Amino acid sequence: MPSVVISAIAASHTYPLRSAVLRTGLPVSTCIFAGDDAATTYHYGAFVAQQLVGIVSIYRVDNEELIAQQADFSWQLRAMATHPQVRGRGVGKALVQHALAQHGSSAPLWCNARSHACGFYQKLGFAGIGASFEIPGVGPHLKMMFVEHSSGSAID
């Protein structure tokens, strides 16, 4: 597979992949999230041969449950998706590592991981917090927080 290039993208550029992967069969309008256009929200796309094959969004969230004592806020990793044709080829890992490199040192980073994706996040240094829960119409999830660099670095 050619190399993966990650760059900032507009929120609207995430909607087709969000729709195809995360909200299959639902209207694209269900892929527009509160905060998508906030100045403190970041959207990244993974490109292979100039084709968008993966996305992730990072939202600044005042989450008292997760904020470390030394931080005023936390980052929520949300709407992580990769095109089915590139799964298992490192695109998702590259996106999460990019998010960690860009935002992981400034505040805690967490996500609501789909139950079937928890192993993926655990390999990248995330740990589950609390019990699993259901997001209506989407499925079972587990809140996870980045707790350690898997081999001493978030970008290995």
Short mmCIF file of C-alpha atoms in Angstrom, two decimals:
data_model
loop_
_atom_site.label_atom_id
_atom_site.label_comp_id
_atom_site.label_asym_id
_atom_site.label_seq_id
_atom_site.Cartn_x
_atom_site.Cartn_y
_atom_site.Cartn_z
CA MET A 1 0.00 0.00 0.00
CA PRO A 2 1.33 3.47 -0.82
CA SER A 3 2.20 5.73 2.10
CA VAL A 4 -0.47 7.37 4.22
CA VAL A 5 -0.56 11.17 4.29
CA ILE A 6 -2.53 12.81 7.10
CA SER A 7 -3.70 16.39 6.87
CA ALA A 8 -6.30 18.73 8.30
CA ILE A 9 -9.64 18.68 6.49
CA ALA A 10 -12.97 20.48 6.77
CA ALA A 11 -15.75 18.91 8.81
CA SER A 12 -17.87 18.52 5.68
CA HIS A 13 -15.17 16.34 4.12
CA THR A 14 -15.67 13.78 6.90
CA TYR A 15 -19.40 13.33 6.30
CA PRO A 16 -19.34 10.85 3.39
CA LEU A 17 -17.01 8.42 5.24
CA ARG A 18 -18.84 8.97 8.54
CA SER A 19 -22.07 8.10 6.74
CA ALA A 20 -20.71 5.03 4.95
CA VAL A 21 -18.90 3.54 7.96
CA LEU A 22 -20.43 4.92 11.15
CA ARG A 23 -24.05 5.63 10.22
CA THR A 24 -24.70 3.07 7.47
CA GLY A 25 -28.16 3.42 6.00
CA LEU A 26 -28.94 6.63 7.89
CA PRO A 27 -29.25 10.10 6.38
CA VAL A 28 -26.01 12.07 6.05
CA SER A 29 -27.56 14.62 8.42
CA THR A 30 -26.95 12.10 11.26
CA CYS A 31 -23.21 12.55 10.60
CA ILE A 32 -23.15 16.23 11.46
CA PHE A 33 -22.17 16.51 15.13
CA ALA A 34 -22.51 19.39 17.55
CA GLY A 35 -19.17 21.16 17.70
CA ASP A 36 -18.02 20.13 14.22
CA ASP A 37 -17.43 23.75 13.25
CA ALA A 38 -16.08 25.00 16.59
CA ALA A 39 -12.72 26.75 16.51
CA THR A 40 -11.43 24.16 19.00
CA THR A 41 -12.41 21.14 16.87
CA TYR A 42 -9.95 19.51 14.50
CA HIS A 43 -10.65 17.12 11.64
CA TYR A 44 -7.96 15.00 10.02
CA GLY A 45 -8.05 12.89 6.90
CA ALA A 46 -5.81 10.01 5.90
CA PHE A 47 -5.04 9.96 2.20
CA VAL A 48 -3.60 7.14 0.14
CA ALA A 49 -2.82 8.02 -3.48
CA GLN A 50 -4.74 11.28 -2.90
CA GLN A 51 -7.91 9.39 -1.94
CA LEU A 52 -9.52 10.04 1.47
CA VAL A 53 -9.52 6.62 3.18
CA GLY A 54 -9.73 7.51 6.87
CA ILE A 55 -10.97 10.25 9.18
CA VAL A 56 -10.87 11.32 12.79
CA SER A 57 -12.18 14.37 14.62
CA ILE A 58 -10.87 15.83 17.88
CA TYR A 59 -13.18 17.93 20.07
CA ARG A 60 -12.26 20.04 23.07
CA VAL A 61 -14.54 18.81 25.85
CA ASP A 62 -14.96 20.00 29.43
CA ASN A 63 -15.39 16.52 30.89
CA GLU A 64 -14.97 16.72 34.65
CA GLU A 65 -14.91 12.93 34.94
CA LEU A 66 -11.76 12.68 32.80
CA ILE A 67 -9.87 15.91 33.28
CA ALA A 68 -6.57 15.44 35.05
CA GLN A 69 -5.94 17.81 37.92
CA GLN A 70 -3.33 19.70 35.91
CA ALA A 71 -5.61 20.15 32.84
CA ASP A 72 -8.52 22.49 32.32
CA PHE A 73 -10.16 20.38 29.62
CA SER A 74 -9.88 17.10 27.72
CA TRP A 75 -9.85 16.07 24.07
CA GLN A 76 -12.44 13.67 22.72
CA LEU A 77 -11.41 11.55 19.76
CA ARG A 78 -14.59 11.02 17.79
CA ALA A 79 -15.88 9.80 14.42
CA MET A 80 -12.83 7.63 13.69
CA ALA A 81 -13.45 5.68 10.51
CA THR A 82 -11.46 3.94 7.81
CA HIS A 83 -12.65 2.76 4.43
CA PRO A 84 -13.24 -1.02 4.49
CA GLN A 85 -10.71 -1.56 1.68
CA VAL A 86 -7.82 -0.26 3.83
CA ARG A 87 -8.69 -1.80 7.20
CA GLY A 88 -5.84 -3.64 8.86
CA ARG A 89 -3.23 -1.67 6.91
CA GLY A 90 -2.29 0.91 9.55
CA VAL A 91 -4.51 3.80 8.44
CA GLY A 92 -6.52 3.92 11.69
CA LYS A 93 -3.36 3.59 13.77
CA ALA A 94 -1.75 6.45 11.83
CA LEU A 95 -4.80 8.65 12.45
CA VAL A 96 -4.86 7.98 16.21
CA GLN A 97 -1.10 8.49 16.48
CA HIS A 98 -1.44 11.79 14.62
CA ALA A 99 -4.17 12.90 17.03
CA LEU A 100 -1.96 11.96 19.97
CA ALA A 101 1.02 13.79 18.51
CA GLN A 102 -1.06 16.92 17.89
CA HIS A 103 -3.18 16.97 21.05
CA GLY A 104 -2.14 14.23 23.49
CA SER A 105 0.35 16.25 25.49
CA SER A 106 -1.91 19.26 26.10
CA ALA A 107 -4.77 17.46 27.88
CA PRO A 108 -6.19 13.97 28.43
CA LEU A 109 -7.47 12.25 25.29
CA TRP A 110 -10.46 9.90 25.41
CA CYS A 111 -13.08 8.33 23.19
CA ASN A 112 -16.31 6.37 23.22
CA ALA A 113 -15.10 3.25 21.43
CA ARG A 114 -17.45 0.83 19.73
CA SER A 115 -17.21 -2.46 21.60
CA HIS A 116 -15.73 -4.28 18.60
CA ALA A 117 -12.96 -1.62 18.33
CA CYS A 118 -11.77 -1.72 21.97
CA GLY A 119 -8.85 -4.05 21.17
CA PHE A 120 -7.64 -1.61 18.51
CA TYR A 121 -7.55 1.24 21.04
CA GLN A 122 -5.98 -0.93 23.75
CA LYS A 123 -3.05 -1.72 21.43
CA LEU A 124 -2.51 2.03 21.08
CA GLY A 125 -2.37 2.66 24.84
CA PHE A 126 -6.02 3.31 25.73
CA ALA A 127 -7.75 1.75 28.74
CA GLY A 128 -11.44 1.26 29.41
CA ILE A 129 -13.21 3.44 31.97
CA GLY A 130 -16.39 2.19 33.60
CA ALA A 131 -18.99 -0.12 32.15
CA SER A 132 -20.05 -0.47 28.55
CA PHE A 133 -23.08 1.50 27.43
CA GLU A 134 -25.42 1.68 24.46
CA ILE A 135 -25.67 4.62 22.09
CA PRO A 136 -29.20 4.31 20.68
CA GLY A 137 -29.19 3.46 17.00
CA VAL A 138 -25.41 3.01 16.96
CA GLY A 139 -24.60 0.16 19.36
CA PRO A 140 -22.53 -0.79 22.42
CA HIS A 141 -19.58 1.40 23.41
CA LEU A 142 -16.94 1.71 26.11
CA LYS A 143 -15.39 4.96 27.29
CA MET A 144 -11.62 4.71 26.86
CA MET A 145 -8.78 7.05 27.81
CA PHE A 146 -5.24 7.21 26.52
CA VAL A 147 -3.05 6.17 29.44
CA GLU A 148 0.33 5.20 28.04
CA HIS A 149 2.50 5.16 24.99
CA SER A 150 2.71 1.55 23.82
CA SER A 151 6.49 1.66 23.31
CA GLY A 152 7.48 4.89 24.93
CA SER A 153 6.16 7.10 22.16
CA ALA A 154 2.74 7.99 20.82
CA ILE A 155 4.15 8.21 17.33
CA ASP A 156 6.21 5.02 16.94
#
